Amino acid sequence: MRGEASVLHLDLDAFFAAVEQRDKPSLRGKPVVVGGVGGRGVVSTASYEARVYGVRSAMSTREARARCPHAAFLSGRFHAYRDTSERVMRLLRDVSPLVEPLSLDEAFVDLARSDLDDLSVPSVTAFAERLRERVVEATGGLTASVGVGTSKFIAKVASDLDKPDGLVVVAPGTEQDLLRPMPVRVIPGVGPATAERLRRVGVHTVADLEQISEEEMVRLLGKASGHWLYSLARARDDRPVVAEREAKSVSVEGTYDTDLTDRRLMESLLTRQAGEVSGRLRKHGLSGRTVTIKVRLHDFTTLNRSTTLGSPTDSPATIARLARSLLADLDTSGGVRLLGVGVSGLADWVQEDLFGETAEEEVEELPEVEVPHHSRRTWAPGMDVVHTEMGRGWVWGSGRGVVTVRFETAETPAGPVRSYAMDDPELSPWRPPESTDETGSPPPA
DNA sequence: TCTGGGGTCCTAGGACCC
DNA sequence: TCTGGGGTCCTAGGACCC
């Protein structure tokens, strides 16, 4: 904990929804919900107009629709959020070289490293107000809530106190008075499970928590959490603002609207995800030794299976092969709602072949072909199965009057493929696409 | 048809080594 | 009848955060 209030926490208000309202004036002043729009989607951000109806982050979109049917439900435009976020982060770095982003919409700023010499409360307050104005200018109208205090913990608590569009500076020395009446949930790391454990021993507020001895706390919550909570209950927090943090894992996962039961489809999905993970690893010049799959069963039990290689990999084929073999040991007969692939144990070196030869590996791409249709039905990517002369395949994507079908094996039939006689009467016979380089390649003839 | 996706950190047990 | 002990790595699960 510092002598002056020199840690600033900035949080953009209802960030994703605010970007949508900024970019689409018709949404301004109206309830906007950004999140998964599918059958199993959850709310990522609700605008304040939607919050009036009780719509909250992490709520299922189904429930959000029930509470606020007239809201605009949007699936999100991440490039727009990233662009806006970068503008804000750039502005913050302009203020201090020590900026620690926590997510797209949140960051700590170390004011002790800024140009601001006078760290008195009035000086810091004026500085933070000016910063909030600059955020509005830089983002085209988005507001931020800001908290300033003697530690990260206090700054973060403070930024929450006057949302949205607020500023709270906690004067040094007043931290404990501020915290004591607050519920234990204000402490970062105290979630529903920890709060429940504490409730059972009669601890509801930070003041209650302060009465618990360190030994008792460790007994109750384990070594790390126990010591940590003991300190935070006394507003003791010396964590520095850290600008750069290295990624420890990269993963891709997906929840499907209907439970998966077909193993080959699961393998195909894992293969695709492995390709995405590999792409992101390579983009950042990373490779990792541990490949993990995540499988959430129909009853929401979640299984992780991992395997560790002798040396790091970023190869899509290797990640995919390991992922599929990890899946092979699991019983998925009850149905699977989520599949994911991740790589951890990241090594920060770009993989290089010692013999000067780069092994080019490709994902085992399965043939895909676009099939026109004249149906009004909704095709479910990954779920709808079609049968063709070429074999069985899944609907992999859909556009206007066309579905992409992905075949279940990499083996293609001999001879030119002229038509696909879909079992589904709503699918038209296949015609060769005009150009093969835009929409994925047709199966080799 | 309750319950996302991308992460981080912690715990606990077993293997293995010295 | 004896079966230490510490350190590290790996795996699996869970809590938590935004």
Tab-separated table of C-alpha atoms (C1' of nucleotides) in Angstrom:
chain	number	residue	atom	x	y	z
A	1	MET	CA	0.000	0.000	0.000
A	2	ARG	CA	1.269	3.414	-0.960
A	3	GLY	CA	1.324	6.689	0.850
A	4	GLU	CA	-0.587	8.463	-1.923
A	5	ALA	CA	-3.578	7.601	-4.047
A	6	SER	CA	-1.539	6.806	-7.148
A	7	VAL	CA	-3.175	3.665	-8.551
A	8	LEU	CA	-5.948	4.414	-11.024
A	9	HIS	CA	-8.494	1.892	-12.269
A	10	LEU	CA	-10.535	2.691	-15.344
A	11	ASP	CA	-13.569	0.725	-16.455
A	12	LEU	CA	-15.528	1.542	-19.617
A	13	ASP	CA	-19.253	1.555	-18.909
A	14	ALA	CA	-21.306	-1.301	-20.448
A	15	PHE	CA	-18.535	-1.421	-23.005
A	16	PHE	CA	-19.783	-3.722	-25.799
A	17	ALA	CA	-23.303	-2.319	-25.644
A	18	ALA	CA	-21.966	1.242	-25.587
A	19	VAL	CA	-19.925	0.631	-28.740
A	20	GLU	CA	-23.057	-0.670	-30.468
A	21	GLN	CA	-25.043	2.364	-29.399
A	22	ARG	CA	-22.284	4.664	-30.560
A	23	ASP	CA	-22.122	3.044	-33.998
A	24	LYS	CA	-25.871	2.690	-34.467
A	25	PRO	CA	-27.735	5.803	-33.328
A	26	SER	CA	-31.100	4.035	-33.496
A	27	LEU	CA	-29.979	1.949	-30.512
A	28	ARG	CA	-29.215	4.947	-28.312
A	29	GLY	CA	-31.414	5.214	-25.276
A	30	LYS	CA	-32.728	1.711	-25.915
A	31	PRO	CA	-32.014	-1.601	-24.207
A	32	VAL	CA	-29.151	-3.396	-25.947
A	33	VAL	CA	-27.897	-6.839	-25.048
A	34	VAL	CA	-24.628	-8.166	-26.462
A	35	GLY	CA	-23.855	-11.828	-26.086
A	36	GLY	CA	-24.536	-15.279	-27.466
A	37	VAL	CA	-27.729	-15.219	-29.476
A	38	GLY	CA	-27.981	-18.973	-29.925
A	39	GLY	CA	-30.106	-21.278	-27.864
A	40	ARG	CA	-27.400	-21.590	-25.242
A	41	GLY	CA	-26.046	-18.086	-25.344
A	42	VAL	CA	-25.366	-15.907	-22.341
A	43	VAL	CA	-25.290	-12.163	-21.936
A	44	SER	CA	-21.912	-10.563	-22.220
A	45	THR	CA	-22.948	-6.942	-21.677
A	46	ALA	CA	-26.300	-5.271	-21.133
A	47	SER	CA	-26.775	-1.548	-21.661
A	48	TYR	CA	-28.030	0.372	-18.656
A	49	GLU	CA	-31.444	0.613	-20.323
A	50	ALA	CA	-31.569	-3.204	-20.359
A	51	ARG	CA	-30.316	-3.471	-16.781
A	52	VAL	CA	-33.467	-1.684	-15.662
A	53	TYR	CA	-35.298	-4.882	-16.634
A	54	GLY	CA	-32.941	-7.008	-14.595
A	55	VAL	CA	-30.765	-8.135	-17.491
A	56	ARG	CA	-27.266	-8.896	-16.245
A	57	SER	CA	-23.950	-10.200	-17.536
A	58	ALA	CA	-23.647	-13.996	-17.502
A	59	MET	CA	-27.430	-14.416	-17.524
A	60	SER	CA	-28.708	-16.775	-20.202
A	61	THR	CA	-29.905	-14.935	-23.286
A	62	ARG	CA	-33.118	-16.910	-22.966
A	63	GLU	CA	-33.811	-15.327	-19.612
A	64	ALA	CA	-32.738	-11.911	-20.870
A	65	ARG	CA	-35.260	-12.200	-23.707
A	66	ALA	CA	-37.954	-13.097	-21.224
A	67	ARG	CA	-37.124	-10.087	-19.071
A	68	CYS	CA	-36.688	-7.607	-21.876
A	69	PRO	CA	-38.186	-8.879	-25.137
A	70	HIS	CA	-37.958	-5.516	-26.876
A	71	ALA	CA	-34.185	-5.201	-26.386
A	72	ALA	CA	-31.848	-5.413	-29.354
A	73	PHE	CA	-29.959	-8.715	-29.082
A	74	LEU	CA	-26.599	-8.570	-30.800
A	75	SER	CA	-23.878	-11.163	-31.115
A	76	GLY	CA	-21.074	-8.646	-30.958
A	77	ARG	CA	-18.459	-7.122	-33.273
A	78	PHE	CA	-15.153	-7.834	-31.661
A	79	HIS	CA	-12.977	-5.934	-34.077
A	80	ALA	CA	-14.917	-2.769	-33.210
A	81	TYR	CA	-14.448	-3.440	-29.492
A	82	ARG	CA	-10.764	-4.111	-29.978
A	83	ASP	CA	-10.286	-0.938	-32.007
A	84	THR	CA	-12.027	1.171	-29.404
A	85	SER	CA	-10.154	-0.540	-26.596
A	86	GLU	CA	-6.842	0.171	-28.286
A	87	ARG	CA	-7.688	3.844	-28.561
A	88	VAL	CA	-8.329	3.968	-24.827
A	89	MET	CA	-5.210	1.995	-23.935
A	90	ARG	CA	-3.133	4.291	-26.126
A	91	LEU	CA	-4.566	7.276	-24.323
A	92	LEU	CA	-3.740	5.722	-20.955
A	93	ARG	CA	-0.168	4.955	-22.030
A	94	ASP	CA	0.081	8.545	-23.032
A	95	VAL	CA	-0.634	9.410	-19.416
A	96	SER	CA	1.704	6.868	-17.833
A	97	PRO	CA	4.090	4.290	-19.264
A	98	LEU	CA	2.818	1.807	-16.699
A	99	VAL	CA	-0.589	0.596	-17.859
A	100	GLU	CA	-1.934	-2.869	-17.081
A	101	PRO	CA	-4.921	-3.853	-19.212
A	102	LEU	CA	-7.152	-6.422	-17.494
A	103	SER	CA	-9.491	-6.928	-20.425
A	104	LEU	CA	-10.737	-4.900	-23.385
A	105	ASP	CA	-12.619	-2.519	-21.122
A	106	GLU	CA	-10.491	-2.253	-17.989
A	107	ALA	CA	-7.004	-1.196	-16.986
A	108	PHE	CA	-4.848	-0.078	-14.107
A	109	VAL	CA	-2.662	2.990	-14.523
A	110	ASP	CA	0.259	3.788	-12.245
A	111	LEU	CA	0.077	7.515	-11.588
A	112	ALA	CA	3.361	7.443	-9.688
A	113	ARG	CA	4.962	7.005	-13.103
A	114	SER	CA	2.953	9.736	-14.813
A	115	ASP	CA	3.767	13.400	-15.335
A	116	LEU	CA	1.551	14.255	-12.417
A	117	ASP	CA	3.867	15.448	-9.651
A	118	ASP	CA	1.260	16.419	-7.121
A	119	LEU	CA	-0.461	13.254	-5.922
A	120	SER	CA	-2.701	14.980	-3.398
A	121	VAL	CA	-6.389	14.076	-3.504
A	122	PRO	CA	-7.523	17.337	-5.173
A	123	SER	CA	-4.779	17.118	-7.776
A	124	VAL	CA	-5.472	13.455	-8.567
A	125	THR	CA	-9.194	14.166	-8.729
A	126	ALA	CA	-8.760	16.925	-11.288
A	127	PHE	CA	-6.387	14.765	-13.277
A	128	ALA	CA	-8.806	11.836	-13.340
A	129	GLU	CA	-11.714	14.046	-14.396
A	130	ARG	CA	-9.656	15.365	-17.296
A	131	LEU	CA	-8.732	11.776	-18.203
A	132	ARG	CA	-12.387	10.756	-18.263
A	133	GLU	CA	-13.147	13.630	-20.625
A	134	ARG	CA	-10.333	12.518	-22.889
A	135	VAL	CA	-11.760	8.989	-22.958
A	136	VAL	CA	-15.088	10.374	-24.174
A	137	GLU	CA	-13.270	12.309	-26.907
A	138	ALA	CA	-11.067	9.392	-27.938
A	139	THR	CA	-13.907	6.888	-28.164
A	140	GLY	CA	-16.568	9.016	-29.770
A	141	GLY	CA	-18.744	9.287	-26.719
A	142	LEU	CA	-18.075	6.317	-24.466
A	143	THR	CA	-17.951	7.008	-20.758
A	144	ALA	CA	-15.663	5.460	-18.185
A	145	SER	CA	-15.865	4.979	-14.453
A	146	VAL	CA	-12.641	5.632	-12.604
A	147	GLY	CA	-11.380	4.819	-9.144
A	148	VAL	CA	-8.154	5.988	-7.576
A	149	GLY	CA	-6.543	4.733	-4.393
A	150	THR	CA	-3.405	3.634	-2.656
A	151	SER	CA	-3.543	0.108	-4.131
A	152	LYS	CA	-5.044	-1.890	-6.976
A	153	PHE	CA	-7.643	-3.310	-4.636
A	154	ILE	CA	-8.843	0.095	-3.464
A	155	ALA	CA	-8.759	1.609	-6.956
A	156	LYS	CA	-10.878	-1.222	-8.286
A	157	VAL	CA	-13.380	-1.030	-5.466
A	158	ALA	CA	-13.533	2.746	-5.940
A	159	SER	CA	-14.275	2.585	-9.675
A	160	ASP	CA	-17.314	0.448	-8.873
A	161	LEU	CA	-18.794	2.884	-6.380
A	162	ASP	CA	-20.222	5.485	-8.741
A	163	LYS	CA	-21.041	3.668	-11.958
A	164	PRO	CA	-21.658	4.611	-14.654
A	165	ASP	CA	-19.680	7.689	-15.616
A	166	GLY	CA	-18.353	8.293	-12.125
A	167	LEU	CA	-15.150	9.059	-10.291
A	168	VAL	CA	-14.174	8.120	-6.750
A	169	VAL	CA	-10.829	8.973	-5.189
A	170	VAL	CA	-10.238	7.253	-1.862
A	171	ALA	CA	-8.146	9.417	0.417
A	172	PRO	CA	-5.113	7.660	1.906
A	173	GLY	CA	-5.855	6.460	5.410
A	174	THR	CA	-9.602	6.050	4.844
A	175	GLU	CA	-9.428	2.629	3.176
A	176	GLN	CA	-10.480	0.521	6.137
A	177	ASP	CA	-13.447	2.743	6.948
A	178	LEU	CA	-14.574	2.365	3.353
A	179	LEU	CA	-14.198	-1.416	3.256
A	180	ARG	CA	-15.520	-2.496	6.644
A	181	PRO	CA	-19.251	-2.193	5.933
A	182	MET	CA	-18.932	-3.823	2.494
A	183	PRO	CA	-19.877	-7.428	1.759
A	184	VAL	CA	-16.932	-9.824	1.434
A	185	ARG	CA	-17.745	-10.217	-2.250
A	186	VAL	CA	-16.027	-6.879	-2.960
A	187	ILE	CA	-12.720	-8.633	-2.408
A	188	PRO	CA	-11.318	-9.927	-5.678
A	189	GLY	CA	-11.105	-13.698	-5.424
A	190	VAL	CA	-14.178	-14.025	-3.240
A	191	GLY	CA	-16.798	-15.564	-5.487
A	192	PRO	CA	-19.995	-17.449	-4.728
A	193	ALA	CA	-18.269	-20.517	-3.257
A	194	THR	CA	-15.949	-18.620	-0.927
A	195	ALA	CA	-18.709	-16.223	0.112
A	196	GLU	CA	-20.884	-19.207	1.031
A	197	ARG	CA	-18.132	-20.772	3.132
A	198	LEU	CA	-17.632	-17.503	4.940
A	199	ARG	CA	-21.365	-17.030	5.416
A	200	ARG	CA	-21.522	-20.386	7.168
A	201	VAL	CA	-19.110	-19.158	9.792
A	202	GLY	CA	-21.025	-15.930	10.188
A	203	VAL	CA	-18.820	-13.709	8.038
A	204	HIS	CA	-20.727	-11.321	5.810
A	205	THR	CA	-18.776	-8.085	5.718
A	206	VAL	CA	-15.141	-7.101	5.540
A	207	ALA	CA	-15.482	-6.037	9.189
A	208	ASP	CA	-16.545	-9.613	10.060
A	209	LEU	CA	-13.627	-10.963	8.072
A	210	GLU	CA	-11.212	-8.797	10.023
A	211	GLN	CA	-12.171	-10.663	13.187
A	212	ILE	CA	-10.920	-13.993	11.812
A	213	SER	CA	-7.354	-14.993	12.654
A	214	GLU	CA	-4.927	-15.814	9.888
A	215	GLU	CA	-4.680	-19.464	10.998
A	216	GLU	CA	-8.449	-19.782	10.945
A	217	MET	CA	-8.613	-18.200	7.507
A	218	VAL	CA	-6.025	-20.630	6.118
A	219	ARG	CA	-7.840	-23.563	7.687
A	220	LEU	CA	-11.085	-22.372	6.136
A	221	LEU	CA	-9.945	-21.413	2.641
A	222	GLY	CA	-6.549	-22.985	2.065
A	223	LYS	CA	-3.080	-21.562	2.170
A	224	ALA	CA	-3.068	-19.114	-0.714
A	225	SER	CA	-6.598	-17.749	-0.370
A	226	GLY	CA	-6.326	-17.650	3.411
A	227	HIS	CA	-3.221	-15.478	3.542
A	228	TRP	CA	-4.470	-13.345	0.668
A	229	LEU	CA	-7.845	-12.632	2.228
A	230	TYR	CA	-6.295	-11.957	5.589
A	231	SER	CA	-4.253	-9.176	3.991
A	232	LEU	CA	-6.984	-7.710	1.825
A	233	ALA	CA	-9.404	-7.601	4.751
A	234	ARG	CA	-6.926	-5.116	6.232
A	235	ALA	CA	-6.571	-3.269	2.919
A	236	ARG	CA	-3.014	-4.539	2.615
A	237	ASP	CA	-2.193	-4.875	-1.047
A	238	ASP	CA	1.253	-4.284	-2.499
A	239	ARG	CA	0.717	-5.694	-5.961
A	240	PRO	CA	2.556	-3.562	-8.503
A	241	VAL	CA	1.025	-2.364	-11.751
A	242	VAL	CA	2.573	-4.636	-14.381
A	243	ALA	CA	2.569	-3.575	-18.016
A	244	GLU	CA	3.362	-6.778	-19.844
A	245	ARG	CA	2.129	-10.183	-18.939
A	246	GLU	CA	2.912	-13.226	-21.005
A	247	ALA	CA	0.158	-15.548	-22.108
A	248	LYS	CA	0.205	-18.927	-20.374
A	249	SER	CA	-2.281	-20.750	-22.559
A	250	VAL	CA	-4.277	-20.465	-25.752
A	251	SER	CA	-7.608	-22.184	-26.182
A	252	VAL	CA	-10.723	-22.386	-28.304
A	253	GLU	CA	-14.032	-23.825	-27.203
A	254	GLY	CA	-17.582	-23.981	-28.378
A	255	THR	CA	-20.978	-24.802	-26.953
A	256	TYR	CA	-23.413	-26.357	-29.366
A	257	ASP	CA	-27.104	-25.643	-29.476
A	258	THR	CA	-27.894	-29.341	-29.402
A	259	ASP	CA	-25.857	-31.988	-27.646
A	260	LEU	CA	-23.400	-33.811	-29.861
A	261	THR	CA	-23.512	-37.575	-29.940
A	262	ASP	CA	-21.639	-38.380	-33.124
A	263	ARG	CA	-17.994	-39.138	-32.341
A	264	ARG	CA	-16.816	-38.400	-35.833
A	265	LEU	CA	-18.416	-35.007	-35.747
A	266	MET	CA	-16.738	-34.366	-32.391
A	267	GLU	CA	-13.395	-35.352	-33.879
A	268	SER	CA	-14.005	-33.090	-36.805
A	269	LEU	CA	-14.849	-30.175	-34.525
A	270	LEU	CA	-11.754	-30.780	-32.394
A	271	THR	CA	-9.668	-30.820	-35.560
A	272	ARG	CA	-11.058	-27.465	-36.601
A	273	GLN	CA	-10.476	-26.014	-33.135
A	274	ALA	CA	-6.911	-27.353	-33.122
A	275	GLY	CA	-6.364	-25.461	-36.359
A	276	GLU	CA	-7.595	-22.241	-34.756
A	277	VAL	CA	-5.409	-22.734	-31.690
A	278	SER	CA	-2.408	-23.393	-33.906
A	279	GLY	CA	-3.128	-20.277	-35.938
A	280	ARG	CA	-3.214	-18.131	-32.837
A	281	LEU	CA	-0.048	-19.711	-31.450
A	282	ARG	CA	1.792	-19.076	-34.696
A	283	LYS	CA	0.496	-15.531	-34.937
A	284	HIS	CA	2.214	-14.801	-31.637
A	285	GLY	CA	5.295	-16.920	-32.258
A	286	LEU	CA	4.400	-19.355	-29.487
A	287	SER	CA	4.313	-23.089	-29.066
A	288	GLY	CA	3.388	-25.249	-26.117
A	289	ARG	CA	4.013	-28.668	-24.651
A	290	THR	CA	0.649	-29.501	-23.115
A	291	VAL	CA	-2.471	-30.137	-25.160
A	292	THR	CA	-5.765	-30.173	-23.261
A	293	ILE	CA	-9.273	-30.946	-24.338
A	294	LYS	CA	-12.335	-29.802	-22.483
A	295	VAL	CA	-15.568	-31.727	-22.711
A	296	ARG	CA	-18.788	-30.608	-21.086
A	297	LEU	CA	-21.367	-33.359	-20.946
A	298	HIS	CA	-25.106	-33.015	-21.279
A	299	ASP	CA	-25.458	-32.771	-17.492
A	300	PHE	CA	-22.869	-29.951	-17.351
A	301	THR	CA	-20.144	-32.043	-15.750
A	302	THR	CA	-16.894	-30.840	-17.228
A	303	LEU	CA	-13.930	-33.041	-18.003
A	304	ASN	CA	-10.403	-31.987	-18.875
A	305	ARG	CA	-7.863	-34.341	-20.348
A	306	SER	CA	-4.332	-33.334	-21.111
A	307	THR	CA	-1.089	-34.749	-22.348
A	308	THR	CA	2.374	-33.278	-22.332
A	309	LEU	CA	4.909	-33.540	-25.110
A	310	GLY	CA	8.657	-33.680	-24.734
A	311	SER	CA	9.037	-30.503	-26.753
A	312	PRO	CA	6.677	-27.681	-27.691
A	313	THR	CA	4.471	-27.768	-30.745
A	314	ASP	CA	2.384	-25.325	-32.709
A	315	SER	CA	1.399	-27.797	-35.400
A	316	PRO	CA	-2.307	-28.076	-36.203
A	317	ALA	CA	-1.946	-31.740	-37.129
A	318	THR	CA	-0.182	-32.628	-33.879
A	319	ILE	CA	-2.587	-30.686	-31.693
A	320	ALA	CA	-5.538	-32.207	-33.541
A	321	ARG	CA	-4.211	-35.742	-33.309
A	322	LEU	CA	-3.571	-35.463	-29.569
A	323	ALA	CA	-6.947	-33.834	-29.012
A	324	ARG	CA	-8.747	-36.641	-30.826
A	325	SER	CA	-6.850	-39.312	-28.948
A	326	LEU	CA	-7.697	-37.673	-25.620
A	327	LEU	CA	-11.346	-37.715	-26.620
A	328	ALA	CA	-11.101	-41.416	-27.438
A	329	ASP	CA	-10.768	-42.272	-23.738
A	330	LEU	CA	-13.953	-40.521	-22.718
A	331	ASP	CA	-17.478	-41.825	-22.561
A	332	THR	CA	-19.589	-39.288	-24.398
A	333	SER	CA	-22.600	-41.487	-24.994
A	334	GLY	CA	-24.858	-39.188	-22.987
A	335	GLY	CA	-24.170	-36.281	-25.309
A	336	VAL	CA	-21.715	-33.395	-25.298
A	337	ARG	CA	-22.655	-29.724	-25.110
A	338	LEU	CA	-19.179	-28.195	-25.222
A	339	LEU	CA	-15.884	-29.138	-26.802
A	340	GLY	CA	-12.626	-27.257	-26.529
A	341	VAL	CA	-8.921	-27.513	-27.280
A	342	GLY	CA	-6.113	-25.658	-25.572
A	343	VAL	CA	-2.342	-25.538	-25.510
A	344	SER	CA	-0.402	-24.517	-22.405
A	345	GLY	CA	3.132	-24.727	-21.120
A	346	LEU	CA	3.980	-22.115	-23.691
A	347	ALA	CA	7.534	-21.622	-24.794
A	348	ASP	CA	8.413	-18.208	-26.012
A	349	TRP	CA	10.469	-19.313	-28.911
A	350	VAL	CA	9.439	-19.566	-32.491
A	351	GLN	CA	9.851	-23.128	-33.517
A	352	GLU	CA	12.802	-23.566	-35.764
A	353	ASP	CA	14.070	-26.612	-37.448
A	354	LEU	CA	17.693	-27.222	-36.512
A	355	PHE	CA	18.376	-28.715	-39.896
A	356	GLY	CA	17.224	-25.621	-41.692
A	357	GLU	CA	14.164	-27.277	-43.048
A	358	THR	CA	10.702	-26.179	-42.110
A	359	ALA	CA	8.219	-28.945	-41.892
A	360	GLU	CA	5.007	-27.652	-43.403
A	361	GLU	CA	2.099	-29.418	-41.885
A	362	GLU	CA	-1.494	-28.938	-42.717
A	363	VAL	CA	-4.606	-29.729	-40.788
A	364	GLU	CA	-6.268	-32.769	-42.202
A	365	GLU	CA	-8.783	-30.668	-44.034
A	366	LEU	CA	-11.974	-32.365	-44.860
A	367	PRO	CA	-13.541	-31.579	-48.196
A	368	GLU	CA	-16.134	-28.862	-48.178
A	369	VAL	CA	-18.552	-27.890	-50.884
A	370	GLU	CA	-21.226	-25.274	-51.196
A	371	VAL	CA	-24.680	-26.509	-52.014
A	372	PRO	CA	-27.482	-24.177	-53.087
A	373	HIS	CA	-30.890	-24.641	-51.548
A	374	HIS	CA	-34.213	-22.906	-51.745
A	375	SER	CA	-35.410	-23.614	-48.280
A	376	ARG	CA	-36.576	-21.134	-45.695
A	377	ARG	CA	-35.493	-23.395	-42.885
A	378	THR	CA	-32.556	-22.595	-40.660
A	379	TRP	CA	-29.589	-24.840	-41.150
A	380	ALA	CA	-27.671	-25.722	-38.038
A	381	PRO	CA	-23.915	-25.722	-38.674
A	382	GLY	CA	-22.347	-28.728	-37.085
A	383	MET	CA	-25.704	-30.367	-36.529
A	384	ASP	CA	-27.636	-30.939	-39.740
A	385	VAL	CA	-26.451	-34.038	-41.520
A	386	VAL	CA	-26.874	-34.509	-45.250
A	387	HIS	CA	-26.284	-37.551	-47.422
A	388	THR	CA	-24.815	-37.187	-50.864
A	389	GLU	CA	-23.359	-39.344	-53.577
A	390	MET	CA	-20.024	-38.433	-52.151
A	391	GLY	CA	-20.829	-39.638	-48.707
A	392	ARG	CA	-22.209	-38.261	-45.531
A	393	GLY	CA	-21.483	-34.733	-44.405
A	394	TRP	CA	-22.473	-32.043	-42.008
A	395	VAL	CA	-23.755	-28.626	-42.715
A	396	TRP	CA	-20.762	-26.528	-41.794
A	397	GLY	CA	-21.932	-23.068	-42.607
A	398	SER	CA	-24.847	-21.316	-44.181
A	399	GLY	CA	-25.413	-18.216	-46.189
A	400	ARG	CA	-28.123	-16.829	-48.415
A	401	GLY	CA	-29.535	-19.773	-50.326
A	402	VAL	CA	-26.447	-21.832	-49.826
A	403	VAL	CA	-25.065	-24.233	-47.252
A	404	THR	CA	-21.510	-25.461	-46.936
A	405	VAL	CA	-21.352	-29.194	-46.494
A	406	ARG	CA	-18.297	-30.742	-44.927
A	407	PHE	CA	-17.747	-34.389	-45.609
A	408	GLU	CA	-16.856	-36.749	-42.864
A	409	THR	CA	-13.802	-38.325	-44.401
A	410	ALA	CA	-10.866	-36.898	-46.227
A	411	GLU	CA	-11.119	-39.538	-48.919
A	412	THR	CA	-12.776	-38.219	-52.010
A	413	PRO	CA	-14.405	-40.366	-54.617
A	414	ALA	CA	-12.640	-40.996	-57.893
A	415	GLY	CA	-13.844	-39.162	-60.949
A	416	PRO	CA	-15.358	-35.759	-61.385
A	417	VAL	CA	-18.142	-34.931	-59.009
A	418	ARG	CA	-21.036	-33.558	-60.977
A	419	SER	CA	-23.890	-33.498	-58.563
A	420	TYR	CA	-24.850	-34.183	-55.047
A	421	ALA	CA	-28.142	-35.891	-54.709
A	422	MET	CA	-29.031	-34.748	-51.246
A	423	ASP	CA	-31.457	-36.803	-49.311
A	424	ASP	CA	-32.931	-33.552	-48.226
A	425	PRO	CA	-35.387	-32.539	-50.944
A	426	GLU	CA	-34.818	-28.896	-50.164
A	427	LEU	CA	-31.223	-29.029	-51.339
A	428	SER	CA	-30.585	-28.389	-55.003
A	429	PRO	CA	-28.117	-30.327	-57.121
A	430	TRP	CA	-24.614	-29.008	-56.795
A	431	ARG	CA	-23.158	-26.796	-59.474
A	432	PRO	CA	-19.495	-25.944	-59.740
A	433	PRO	CA	-18.756	-22.590	-58.160
A	434	GLU	CA	-17.666	-19.763	-60.458
A	435	SER	CA	-14.429	-19.315	-58.643
A	436	THR	CA	-12.753	-21.736	-56.339
A	437	ASP	CA	-10.576	-19.387	-54.357
A	438	GLU	CA	-13.192	-17.573	-52.323
A	439	THR	CA	-15.510	-20.014	-50.760
A	440	GLY	CA	-13.192	-22.869	-49.986
A	441	SER	CA	-12.110	-25.421	-52.448
A	442	PRO	CA	-14.468	-27.923	-54.003
A	443	PRO	CA	-13.460	-31.525	-53.598
A	444	PRO	CA	-10.681	-32.532	-55.920
A	445	ALA	CA	-11.960	-34.225	-59.031
B	1	DT	C1'	-33.093	-26.654	-24.057
B	2	DC	C1'	-31.119	-23.025	-17.254
B	3	DT	C1'	-25.847	-22.230	-17.195
B	4	DG	C1'	-20.454	-18.424	-23.069
B	5	DG	C1'	-15.613	-17.928	-24.049
B	6	DG	C1'	-11.063	-16.718	-22.907
B	7	DG	C1'	-8.265	-16.783	-19.485
B	8	DT	C1'	-5.596	-17.202	-14.449
B	9	DC	C1'	-4.513	-19.372	-10.169
B	10	DC	C1'	-4.840	-22.960	-6.567
B	11	DT	C1'	-5.138	-27.690	-4.641
B	12	DA	C1'	-4.293	-32.412	-4.282
B	13	DG	C1'	-2.501	-36.792	-5.459
B	14	DG	C1'	0.823	-39.690	-7.775
B	15	DA	C1'	5.239	-40.479	-10.127
B	16	DC	C1'	9.849	-39.913	-9.853
B	17	DC	C1'	14.360	-38.442	-8.203
B	18	DC	C1'	17.987	-37.732	-4.880
C	1	DT	C1'	7.988	-55.364	10.502
C	2	DC	C1'	9.130	-51.689	7.904
C	3	DT	C1'	7.553	-48.251	5.070
C	4	DG	C1'	11.791	-40.624	5.606
C	5	DG	C1'	11.486	-36.406	3.250
C	6	DG	C1'	11.861	-32.657	0.094
C	7	DG	C1'	11.424	-30.999	-4.620
C	8	DT	C1'	9.536	-31.078	-9.195
C	9	DC	C1'	6.565	-32.417	-12.835
C	10	DC	C1'	2.213	-33.947	-14.436
C	11	DT	C1'	-2.844	-34.486	-14.351
C	12	DA	C1'	-7.630	-33.315	-12.995
C	13	DG	C1'	-10.812	-30.470	-11.026
C	14	DG	C1'	-12.578	-26.225	-9.315
C	15	DA	C1'	-12.985	-21.218	-8.153
C	16	DC	C1'	-12.756	-16.997	-10.026
C	17	DC	C1'	-12.433	-12.903	-13.263
C	18	DC	C1'	-14.119	-9.989	-17.211
